[in-house]
Short mmCIF file of C-alpha atoms in Angstrom, two decimals:
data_model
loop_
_atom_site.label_atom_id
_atom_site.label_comp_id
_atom_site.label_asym_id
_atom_site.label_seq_id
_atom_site.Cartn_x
_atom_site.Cartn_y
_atom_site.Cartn_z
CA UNK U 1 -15.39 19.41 5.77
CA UNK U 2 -12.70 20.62 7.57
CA UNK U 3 -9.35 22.20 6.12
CA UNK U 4 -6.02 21.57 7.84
CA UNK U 5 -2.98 22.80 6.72
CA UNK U 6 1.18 22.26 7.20
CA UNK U 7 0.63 24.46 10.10
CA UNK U 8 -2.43 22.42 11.81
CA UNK U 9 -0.42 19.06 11.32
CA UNK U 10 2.66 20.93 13.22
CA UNK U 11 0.56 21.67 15.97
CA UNK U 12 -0.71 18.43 16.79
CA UNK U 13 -0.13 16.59 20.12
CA UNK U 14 2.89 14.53 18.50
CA UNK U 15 0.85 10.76 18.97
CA UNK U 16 -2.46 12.66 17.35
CA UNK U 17 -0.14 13.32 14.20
CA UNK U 18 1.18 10.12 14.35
CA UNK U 19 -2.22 8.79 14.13
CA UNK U 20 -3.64 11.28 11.52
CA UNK U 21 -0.77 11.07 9.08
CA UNK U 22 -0.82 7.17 9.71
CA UNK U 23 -4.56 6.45 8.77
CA UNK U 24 -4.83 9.31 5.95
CA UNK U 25 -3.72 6.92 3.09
CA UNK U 26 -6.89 4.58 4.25
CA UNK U 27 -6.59 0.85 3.95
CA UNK U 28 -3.34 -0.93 3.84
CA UNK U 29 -1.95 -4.70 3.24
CA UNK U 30 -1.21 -5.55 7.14
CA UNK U 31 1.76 -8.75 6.32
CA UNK U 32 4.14 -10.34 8.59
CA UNK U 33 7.61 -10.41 7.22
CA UNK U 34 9.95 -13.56 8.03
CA UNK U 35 13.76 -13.39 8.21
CA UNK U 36 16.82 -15.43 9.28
CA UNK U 37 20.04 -13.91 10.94
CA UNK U 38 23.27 -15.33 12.82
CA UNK U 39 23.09 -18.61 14.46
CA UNK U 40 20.03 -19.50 12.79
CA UNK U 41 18.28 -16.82 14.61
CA UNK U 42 14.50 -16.19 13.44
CA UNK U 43 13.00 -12.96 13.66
CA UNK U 44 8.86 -11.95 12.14
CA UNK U 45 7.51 -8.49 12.14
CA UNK U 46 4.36 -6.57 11.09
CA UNK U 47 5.12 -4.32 7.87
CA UNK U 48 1.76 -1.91 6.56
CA UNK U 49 3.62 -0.43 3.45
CA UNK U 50 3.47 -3.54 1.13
CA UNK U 51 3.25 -2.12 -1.91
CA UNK U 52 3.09 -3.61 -5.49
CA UNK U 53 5.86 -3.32 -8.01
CA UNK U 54 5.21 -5.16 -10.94
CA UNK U 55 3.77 -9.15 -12.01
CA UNK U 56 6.30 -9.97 -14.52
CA UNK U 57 8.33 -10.68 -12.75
CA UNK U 58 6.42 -10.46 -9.64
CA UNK U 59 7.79 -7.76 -7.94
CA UNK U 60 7.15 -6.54 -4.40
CA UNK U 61 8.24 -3.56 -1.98
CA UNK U 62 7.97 -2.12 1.30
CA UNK U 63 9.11 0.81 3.25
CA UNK U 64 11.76 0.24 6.18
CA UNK U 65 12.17 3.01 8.45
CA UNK U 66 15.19 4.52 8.51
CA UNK U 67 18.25 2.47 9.90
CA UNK U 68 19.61 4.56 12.47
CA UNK U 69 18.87 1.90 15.00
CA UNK U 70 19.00 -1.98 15.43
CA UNK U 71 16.50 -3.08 12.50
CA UNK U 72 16.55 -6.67 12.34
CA UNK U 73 14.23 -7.52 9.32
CA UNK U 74 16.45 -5.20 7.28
CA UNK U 75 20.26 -6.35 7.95
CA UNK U 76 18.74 -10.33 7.67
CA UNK U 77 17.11 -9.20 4.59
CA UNK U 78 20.61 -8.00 3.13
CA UNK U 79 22.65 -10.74 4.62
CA UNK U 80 20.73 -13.82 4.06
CA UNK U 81 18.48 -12.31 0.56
CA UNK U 82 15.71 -14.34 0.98
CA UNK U 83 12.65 -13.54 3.35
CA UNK U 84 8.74 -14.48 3.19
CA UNK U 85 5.75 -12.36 3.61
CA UNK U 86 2.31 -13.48 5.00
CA UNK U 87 -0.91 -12.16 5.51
CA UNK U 88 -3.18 -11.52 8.23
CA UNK U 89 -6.40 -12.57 9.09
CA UNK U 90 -8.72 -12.36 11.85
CA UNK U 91 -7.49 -15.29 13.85
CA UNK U 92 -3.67 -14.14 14.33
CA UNK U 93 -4.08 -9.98 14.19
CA UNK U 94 -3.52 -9.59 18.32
CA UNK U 95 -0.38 -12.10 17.82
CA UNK U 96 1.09 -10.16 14.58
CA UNK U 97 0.44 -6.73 16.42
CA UNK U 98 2.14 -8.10 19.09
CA UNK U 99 5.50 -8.60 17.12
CA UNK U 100 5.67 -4.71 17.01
CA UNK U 101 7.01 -4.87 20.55
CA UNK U 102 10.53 -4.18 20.91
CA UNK U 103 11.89 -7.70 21.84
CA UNK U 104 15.80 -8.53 22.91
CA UNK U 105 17.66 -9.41 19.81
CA UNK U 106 18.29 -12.86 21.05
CA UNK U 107 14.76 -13.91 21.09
CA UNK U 108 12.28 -14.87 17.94
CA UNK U 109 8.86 -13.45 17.57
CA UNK U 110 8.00 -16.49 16.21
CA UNK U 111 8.50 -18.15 19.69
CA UNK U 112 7.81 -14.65 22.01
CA UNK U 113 4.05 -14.23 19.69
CA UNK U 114 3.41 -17.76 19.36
CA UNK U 115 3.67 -18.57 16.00
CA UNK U 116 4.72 -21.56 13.67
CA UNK U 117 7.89 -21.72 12.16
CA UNK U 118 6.67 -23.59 8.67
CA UNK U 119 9.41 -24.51 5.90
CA UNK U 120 7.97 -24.99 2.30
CA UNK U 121 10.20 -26.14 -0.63
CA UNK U 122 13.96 -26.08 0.83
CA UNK U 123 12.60 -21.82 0.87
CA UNK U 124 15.59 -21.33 3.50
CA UNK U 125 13.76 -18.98 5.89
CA UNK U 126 10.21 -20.05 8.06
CA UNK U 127 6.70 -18.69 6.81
CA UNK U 128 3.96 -18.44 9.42
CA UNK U 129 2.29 -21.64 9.72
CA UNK U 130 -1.02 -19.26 10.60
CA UNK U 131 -0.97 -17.16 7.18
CA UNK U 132 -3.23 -18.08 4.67
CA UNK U 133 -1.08 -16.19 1.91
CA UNK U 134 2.13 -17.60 2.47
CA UNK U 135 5.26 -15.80 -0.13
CA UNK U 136 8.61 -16.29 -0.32
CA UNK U 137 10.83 -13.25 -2.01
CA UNK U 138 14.28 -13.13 -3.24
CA UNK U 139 16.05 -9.39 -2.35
CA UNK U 140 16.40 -7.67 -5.73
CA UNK U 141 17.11 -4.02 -4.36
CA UNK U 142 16.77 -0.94 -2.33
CA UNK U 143 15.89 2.29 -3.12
CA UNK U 144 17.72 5.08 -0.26
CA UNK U 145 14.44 7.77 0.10
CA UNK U 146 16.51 11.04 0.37
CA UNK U 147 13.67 13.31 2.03
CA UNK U 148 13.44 11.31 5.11
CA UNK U 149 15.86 8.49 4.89
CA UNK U 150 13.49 5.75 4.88
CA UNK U 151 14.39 2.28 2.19
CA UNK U 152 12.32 0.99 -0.47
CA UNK U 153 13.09 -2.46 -0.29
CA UNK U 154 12.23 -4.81 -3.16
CA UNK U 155 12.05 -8.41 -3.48
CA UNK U 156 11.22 -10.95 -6.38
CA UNK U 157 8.00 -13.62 -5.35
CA UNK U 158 10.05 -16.93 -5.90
CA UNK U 159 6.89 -18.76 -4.35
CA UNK U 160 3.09 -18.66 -3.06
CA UNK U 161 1.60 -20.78 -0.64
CA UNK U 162 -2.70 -20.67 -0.49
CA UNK U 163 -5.63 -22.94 -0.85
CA UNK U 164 -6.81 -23.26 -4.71
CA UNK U 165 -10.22 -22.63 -3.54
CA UNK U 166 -9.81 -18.73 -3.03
CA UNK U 167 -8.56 -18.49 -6.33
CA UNK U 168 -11.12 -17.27 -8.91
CA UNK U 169 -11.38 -18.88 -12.22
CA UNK U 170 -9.28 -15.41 -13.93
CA UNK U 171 -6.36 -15.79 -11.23
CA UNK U 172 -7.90 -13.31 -8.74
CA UNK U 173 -7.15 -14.12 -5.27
CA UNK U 174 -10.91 -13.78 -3.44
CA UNK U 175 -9.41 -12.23 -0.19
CA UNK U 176 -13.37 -12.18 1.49
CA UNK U 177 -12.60 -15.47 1.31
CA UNK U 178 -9.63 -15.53 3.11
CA UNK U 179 -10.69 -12.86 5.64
CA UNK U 180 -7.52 -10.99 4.70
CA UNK U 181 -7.19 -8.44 7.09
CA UNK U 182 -6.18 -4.47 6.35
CA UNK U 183 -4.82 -2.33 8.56
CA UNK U 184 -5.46 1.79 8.72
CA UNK U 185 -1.76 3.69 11.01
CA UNK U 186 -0.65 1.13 13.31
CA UNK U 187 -3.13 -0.35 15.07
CA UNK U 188 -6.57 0.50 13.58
CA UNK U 189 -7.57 -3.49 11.67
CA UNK U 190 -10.47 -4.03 9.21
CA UNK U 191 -12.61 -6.91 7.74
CA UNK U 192 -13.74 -6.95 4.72
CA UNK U 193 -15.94 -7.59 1.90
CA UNK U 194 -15.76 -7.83 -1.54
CA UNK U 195 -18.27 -5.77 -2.79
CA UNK U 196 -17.46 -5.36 -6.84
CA UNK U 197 -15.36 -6.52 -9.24
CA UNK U 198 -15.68 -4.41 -12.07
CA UNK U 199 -14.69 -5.18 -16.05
CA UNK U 200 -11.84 -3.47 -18.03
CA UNK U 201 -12.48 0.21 -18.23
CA UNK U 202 -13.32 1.60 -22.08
CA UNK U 203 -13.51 4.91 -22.76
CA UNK Q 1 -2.95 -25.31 0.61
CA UNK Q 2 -1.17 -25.24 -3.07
CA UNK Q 3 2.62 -24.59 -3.53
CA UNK Q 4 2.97 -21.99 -6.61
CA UNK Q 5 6.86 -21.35 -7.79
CA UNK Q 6 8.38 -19.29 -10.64
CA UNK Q 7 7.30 -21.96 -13.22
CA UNK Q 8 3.70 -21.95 -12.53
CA UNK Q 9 3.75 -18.05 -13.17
CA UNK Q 10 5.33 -18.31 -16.04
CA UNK Q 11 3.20 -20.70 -17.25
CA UNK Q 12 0.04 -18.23 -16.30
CA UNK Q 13 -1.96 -17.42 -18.94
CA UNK Q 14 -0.85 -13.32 -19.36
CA UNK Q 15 -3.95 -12.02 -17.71
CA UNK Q 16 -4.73 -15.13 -15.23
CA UNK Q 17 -0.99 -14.22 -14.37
CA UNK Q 18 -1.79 -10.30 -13.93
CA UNK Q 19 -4.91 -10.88 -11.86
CA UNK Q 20 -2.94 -13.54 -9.53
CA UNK Q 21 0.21 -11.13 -8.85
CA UNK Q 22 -1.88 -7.92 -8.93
CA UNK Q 23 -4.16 -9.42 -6.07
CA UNK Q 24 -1.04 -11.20 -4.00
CA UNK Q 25 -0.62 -8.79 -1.85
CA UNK Q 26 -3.79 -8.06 -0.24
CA UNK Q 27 -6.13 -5.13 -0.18
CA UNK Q 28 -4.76 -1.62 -0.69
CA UNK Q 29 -5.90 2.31 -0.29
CA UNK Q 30 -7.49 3.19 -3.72
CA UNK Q 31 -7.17 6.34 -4.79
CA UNK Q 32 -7.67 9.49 -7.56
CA UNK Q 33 -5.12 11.49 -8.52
CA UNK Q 34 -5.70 14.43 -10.08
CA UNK Q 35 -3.26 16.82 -11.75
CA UNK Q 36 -3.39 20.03 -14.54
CA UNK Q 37 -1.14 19.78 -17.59
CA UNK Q 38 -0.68 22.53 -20.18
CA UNK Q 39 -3.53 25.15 -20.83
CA UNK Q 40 -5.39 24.22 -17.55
CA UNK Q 41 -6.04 20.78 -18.67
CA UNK Q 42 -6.95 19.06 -15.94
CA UNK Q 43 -6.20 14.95 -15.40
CA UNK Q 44 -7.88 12.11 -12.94
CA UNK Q 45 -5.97 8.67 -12.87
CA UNK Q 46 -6.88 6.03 -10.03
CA UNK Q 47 -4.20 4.38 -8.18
CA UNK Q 48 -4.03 1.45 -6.09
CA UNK Q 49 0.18 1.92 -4.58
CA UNK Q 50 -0.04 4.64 -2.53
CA UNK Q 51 1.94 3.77 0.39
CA UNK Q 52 2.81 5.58 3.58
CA UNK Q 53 6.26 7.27 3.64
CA UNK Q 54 6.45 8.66 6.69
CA UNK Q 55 4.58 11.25 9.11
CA UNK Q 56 6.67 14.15 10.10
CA UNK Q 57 6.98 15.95 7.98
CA UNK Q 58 4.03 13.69 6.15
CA UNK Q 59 5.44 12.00 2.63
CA UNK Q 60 3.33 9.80 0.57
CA UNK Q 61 4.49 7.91 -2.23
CA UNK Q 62 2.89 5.84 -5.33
CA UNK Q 63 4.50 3.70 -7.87
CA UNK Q 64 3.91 4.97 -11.58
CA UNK Q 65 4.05 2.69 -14.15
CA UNK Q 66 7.52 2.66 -16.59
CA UNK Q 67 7.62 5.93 -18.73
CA UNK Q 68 7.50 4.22 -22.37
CA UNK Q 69 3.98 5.53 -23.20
CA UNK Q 70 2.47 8.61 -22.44
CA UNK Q 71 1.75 8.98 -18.28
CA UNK Q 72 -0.29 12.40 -17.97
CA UNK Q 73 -0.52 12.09 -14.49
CA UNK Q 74 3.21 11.81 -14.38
CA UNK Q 75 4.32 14.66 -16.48
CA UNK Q 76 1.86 16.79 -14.90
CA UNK Q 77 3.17 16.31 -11.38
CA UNK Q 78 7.08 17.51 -13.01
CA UNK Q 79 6.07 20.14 -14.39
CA UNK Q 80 3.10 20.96 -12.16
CA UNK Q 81 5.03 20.16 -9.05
CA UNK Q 82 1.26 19.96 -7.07
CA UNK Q 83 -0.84 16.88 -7.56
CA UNK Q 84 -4.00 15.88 -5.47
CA UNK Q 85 -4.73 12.37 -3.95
CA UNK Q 86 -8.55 11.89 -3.08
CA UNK Q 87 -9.77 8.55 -1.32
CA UNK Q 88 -12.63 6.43 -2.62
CA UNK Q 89 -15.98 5.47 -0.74
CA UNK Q 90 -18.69 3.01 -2.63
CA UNK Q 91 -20.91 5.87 -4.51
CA UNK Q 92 -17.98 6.74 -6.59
CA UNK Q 93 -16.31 3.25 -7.26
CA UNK Q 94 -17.58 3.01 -10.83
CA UNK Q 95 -17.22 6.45 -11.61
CA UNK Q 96 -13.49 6.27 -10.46
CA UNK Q 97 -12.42 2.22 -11.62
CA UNK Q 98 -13.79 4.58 -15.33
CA UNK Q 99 -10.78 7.11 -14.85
CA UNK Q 100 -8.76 3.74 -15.86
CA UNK Q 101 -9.51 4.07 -19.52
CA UNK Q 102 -7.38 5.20 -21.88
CA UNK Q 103 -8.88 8.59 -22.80
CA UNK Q 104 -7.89 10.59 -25.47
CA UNK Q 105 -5.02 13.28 -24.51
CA UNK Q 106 -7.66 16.39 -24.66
CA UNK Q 107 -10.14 15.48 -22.50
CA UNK Q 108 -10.58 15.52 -18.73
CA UNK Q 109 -10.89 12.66 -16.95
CA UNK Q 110 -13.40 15.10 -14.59
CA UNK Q 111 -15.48 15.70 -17.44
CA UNK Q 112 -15.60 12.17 -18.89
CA UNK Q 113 -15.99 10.69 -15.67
CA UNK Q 114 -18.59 12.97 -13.67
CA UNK Q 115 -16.06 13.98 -11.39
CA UNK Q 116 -16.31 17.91 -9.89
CA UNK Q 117 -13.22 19.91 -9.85
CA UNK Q 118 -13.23 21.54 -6.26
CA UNK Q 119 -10.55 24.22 -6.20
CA UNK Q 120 -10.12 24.36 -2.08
CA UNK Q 121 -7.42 27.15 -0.14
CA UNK Q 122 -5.84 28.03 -3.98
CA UNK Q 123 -3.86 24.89 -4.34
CA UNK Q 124 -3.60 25.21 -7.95
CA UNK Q 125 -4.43 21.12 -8.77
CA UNK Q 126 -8.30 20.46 -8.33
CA UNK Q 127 -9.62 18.33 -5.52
CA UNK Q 128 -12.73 15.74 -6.40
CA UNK Q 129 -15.67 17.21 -4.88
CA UNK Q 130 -17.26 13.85 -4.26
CA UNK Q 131 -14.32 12.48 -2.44
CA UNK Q 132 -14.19 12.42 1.55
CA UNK Q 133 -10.57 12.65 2.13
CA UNK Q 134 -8.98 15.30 -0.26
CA UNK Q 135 -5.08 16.03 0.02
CA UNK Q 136 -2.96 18.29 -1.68
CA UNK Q 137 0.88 17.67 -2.34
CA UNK Q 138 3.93 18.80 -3.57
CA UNK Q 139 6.39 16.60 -5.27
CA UNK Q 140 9.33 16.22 -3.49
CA UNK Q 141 11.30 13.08 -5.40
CA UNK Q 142 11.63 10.64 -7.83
CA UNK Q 143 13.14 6.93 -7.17
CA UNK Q 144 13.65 5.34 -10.62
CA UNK Q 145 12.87 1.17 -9.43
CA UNK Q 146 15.82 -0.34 -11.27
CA UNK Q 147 14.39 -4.12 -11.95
CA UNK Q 148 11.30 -2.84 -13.88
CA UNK Q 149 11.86 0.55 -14.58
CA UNK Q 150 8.87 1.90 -12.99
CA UNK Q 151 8.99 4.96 -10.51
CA UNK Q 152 8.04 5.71 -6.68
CA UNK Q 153 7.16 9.11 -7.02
CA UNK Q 154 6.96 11.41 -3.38
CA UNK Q 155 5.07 14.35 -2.24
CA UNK Q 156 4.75 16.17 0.99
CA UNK Q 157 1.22 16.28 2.23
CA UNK Q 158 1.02 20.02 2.14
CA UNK Q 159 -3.28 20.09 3.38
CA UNK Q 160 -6.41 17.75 3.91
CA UNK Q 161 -9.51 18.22 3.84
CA UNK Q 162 -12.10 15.68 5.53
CA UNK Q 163 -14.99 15.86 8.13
CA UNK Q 164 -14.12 16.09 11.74
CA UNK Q 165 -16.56 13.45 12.50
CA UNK Q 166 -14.45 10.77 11.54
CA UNK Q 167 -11.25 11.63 13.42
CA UNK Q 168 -10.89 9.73 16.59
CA UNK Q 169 -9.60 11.89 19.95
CA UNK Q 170 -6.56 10.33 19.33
CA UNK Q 171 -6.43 11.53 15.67
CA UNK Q 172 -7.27 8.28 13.98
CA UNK Q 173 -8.95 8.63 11.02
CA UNK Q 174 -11.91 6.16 11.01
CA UNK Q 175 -12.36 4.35 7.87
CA UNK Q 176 -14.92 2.36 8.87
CA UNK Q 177 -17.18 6.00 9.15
CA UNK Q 178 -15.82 6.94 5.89
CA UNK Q 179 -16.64 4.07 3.88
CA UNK Q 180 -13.22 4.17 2.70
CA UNK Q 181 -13.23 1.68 -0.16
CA UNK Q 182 -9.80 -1.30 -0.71
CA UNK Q 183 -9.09 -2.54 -4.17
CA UNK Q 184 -7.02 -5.32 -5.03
CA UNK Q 185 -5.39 -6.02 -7.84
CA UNK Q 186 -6.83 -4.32 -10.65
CA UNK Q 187 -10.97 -4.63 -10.37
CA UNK Q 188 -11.84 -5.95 -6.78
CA UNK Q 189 -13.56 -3.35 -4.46
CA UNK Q 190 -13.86 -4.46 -0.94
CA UNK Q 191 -15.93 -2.51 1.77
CA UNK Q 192 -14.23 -2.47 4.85
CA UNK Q 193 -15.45 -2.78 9.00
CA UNK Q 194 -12.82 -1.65 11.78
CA UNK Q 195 -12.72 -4.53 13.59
CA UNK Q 196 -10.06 -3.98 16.49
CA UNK Q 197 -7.91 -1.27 17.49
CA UNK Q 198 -5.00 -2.45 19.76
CA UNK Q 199 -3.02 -0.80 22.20
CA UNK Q 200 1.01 0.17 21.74
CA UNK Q 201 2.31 -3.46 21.59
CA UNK Q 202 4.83 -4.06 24.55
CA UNK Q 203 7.14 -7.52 25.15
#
């Protein structure tokens, strides 16, 4: 094994410590995240810092860069309060990576990457017709990260959209089933396999 | 596909409902975290919310779980101020989903679990010797999650240790060479195949 230090990761290229730091935390939850703004406006973009808050209430977060530029998931988040999340699988990953690009703010990624604007339940903004994991969040707060002025945003799961049959009988989502994708930094994605499920741990 | 709202959670049985939220959002990094509390007492805790913070300088966070019972790993880091996050390949799955049990205050997690302290460049917090991606932090915040009361705690990624084998030229790590193990929710384990790795996505 190799050691590297503070000073290593300094001396990097700059996109080779982009890449390290990005992959070193392993797998991640690859979503799309739906908003609304002005006019009606739609807007989807990949997010890979889903993160888990709580189940009761189900509570969930992720990490918005800091908003010292145009960030259009964030102000629609904090005007409109509602906004959906959906996952990835194999068949849509080039179409969600391609909602990374930086697009005018007059256009849709729904439209630009060719995706389905779907409306479930009067939920007032679109889910991905594509995703097989389909949720709908209320904004409940953010969280202002002081070392680096990135947001913890965190929303409440109003609603869940996926076939029954992926569900196991103890309420576990089976996502080899559903050939939910991860993703590793920012472009590196991964199949998967379930490969244990493993009982309550007693000491 | 099935619509699932508020009501239907509620109406969850209490663990059908932790398994459904807990596996909602998808597969996740999976991860030990080891600490020393008082007398050299040293602590092992697996996490599955570590979530990328940023990567210059590199921050990583994780959510702990409300403060109303005792958290070693959590007092540890305050006082300790250095903590140690070690990723999770398939030899050491059952050996780490173990660390999970509530163990008496006195004993090592290490010790109960078969886990080897590896003390690597005198960071003071051992590393596990059977893990393949070994970091060592230093707290740098605390964001206190108002809905729930649990915490995102920070650290700055101060060294890593992993083989050189598995970084790309780019410096992507490969996960797929590592073996890196998913979890989600509380008890899946998914094995994991890099399936694509896209170019910089462009309009």
């Amino acid at each position: 094994m190799k050691l590297f230090t503070s000073g290593d990761f300094h001396a990097f290229e700059k996109y080779h410590r982009i890449n390290f730091v990005n992959t070193l935390s392993g797998l991640r939850s690859a979503s799309l995240i739906g908003t609304m703004g002005e006019h009606g406006l739609t807007n989807l973009a990949i997010f890979n810092t889903l993160v888990h808050i709580g189940a009761n209430p189900p509570f969930m977060g992720f990490i918005m860069r800091p908003h010292t530029v145009e960030r259009h998931t964030y102000e629609n988040i904090l005007k409109q309060k509602s906004y959906t999340i959906n996952l990835i699988h194999p068949g849509i990953i080039e179409q969600a990576h391609q909602t990374s690009a930086k697009f005018e703010r007059k256009v849709s990624e729904f439209e630009k990457c060719q995706f389905t604007e779907e409306y479930i339940n009067d939920f007032p903004v679109p889910f991905v017709g594509e995703s097989r994991v389909k949720m709908g969040l209320s904004f409940v707060e953010q969280q202002h990260i002081q070392c680096n002025r990135t947001i913890l945003i965190i929303g409440k799961v109003e609603q869940v959209s996926l076939s029954e049959d992926v569900i196991d009988d103890d309420g576990t989502i089976n996502h080899e089933k559903l050939q939910t994708v991860a993703v590793s930094g920012l472009n590196s994605y991964y199949d998967n396999r379930r490969s244990a499920k493993l009982p309550y741990a007693r000491p």
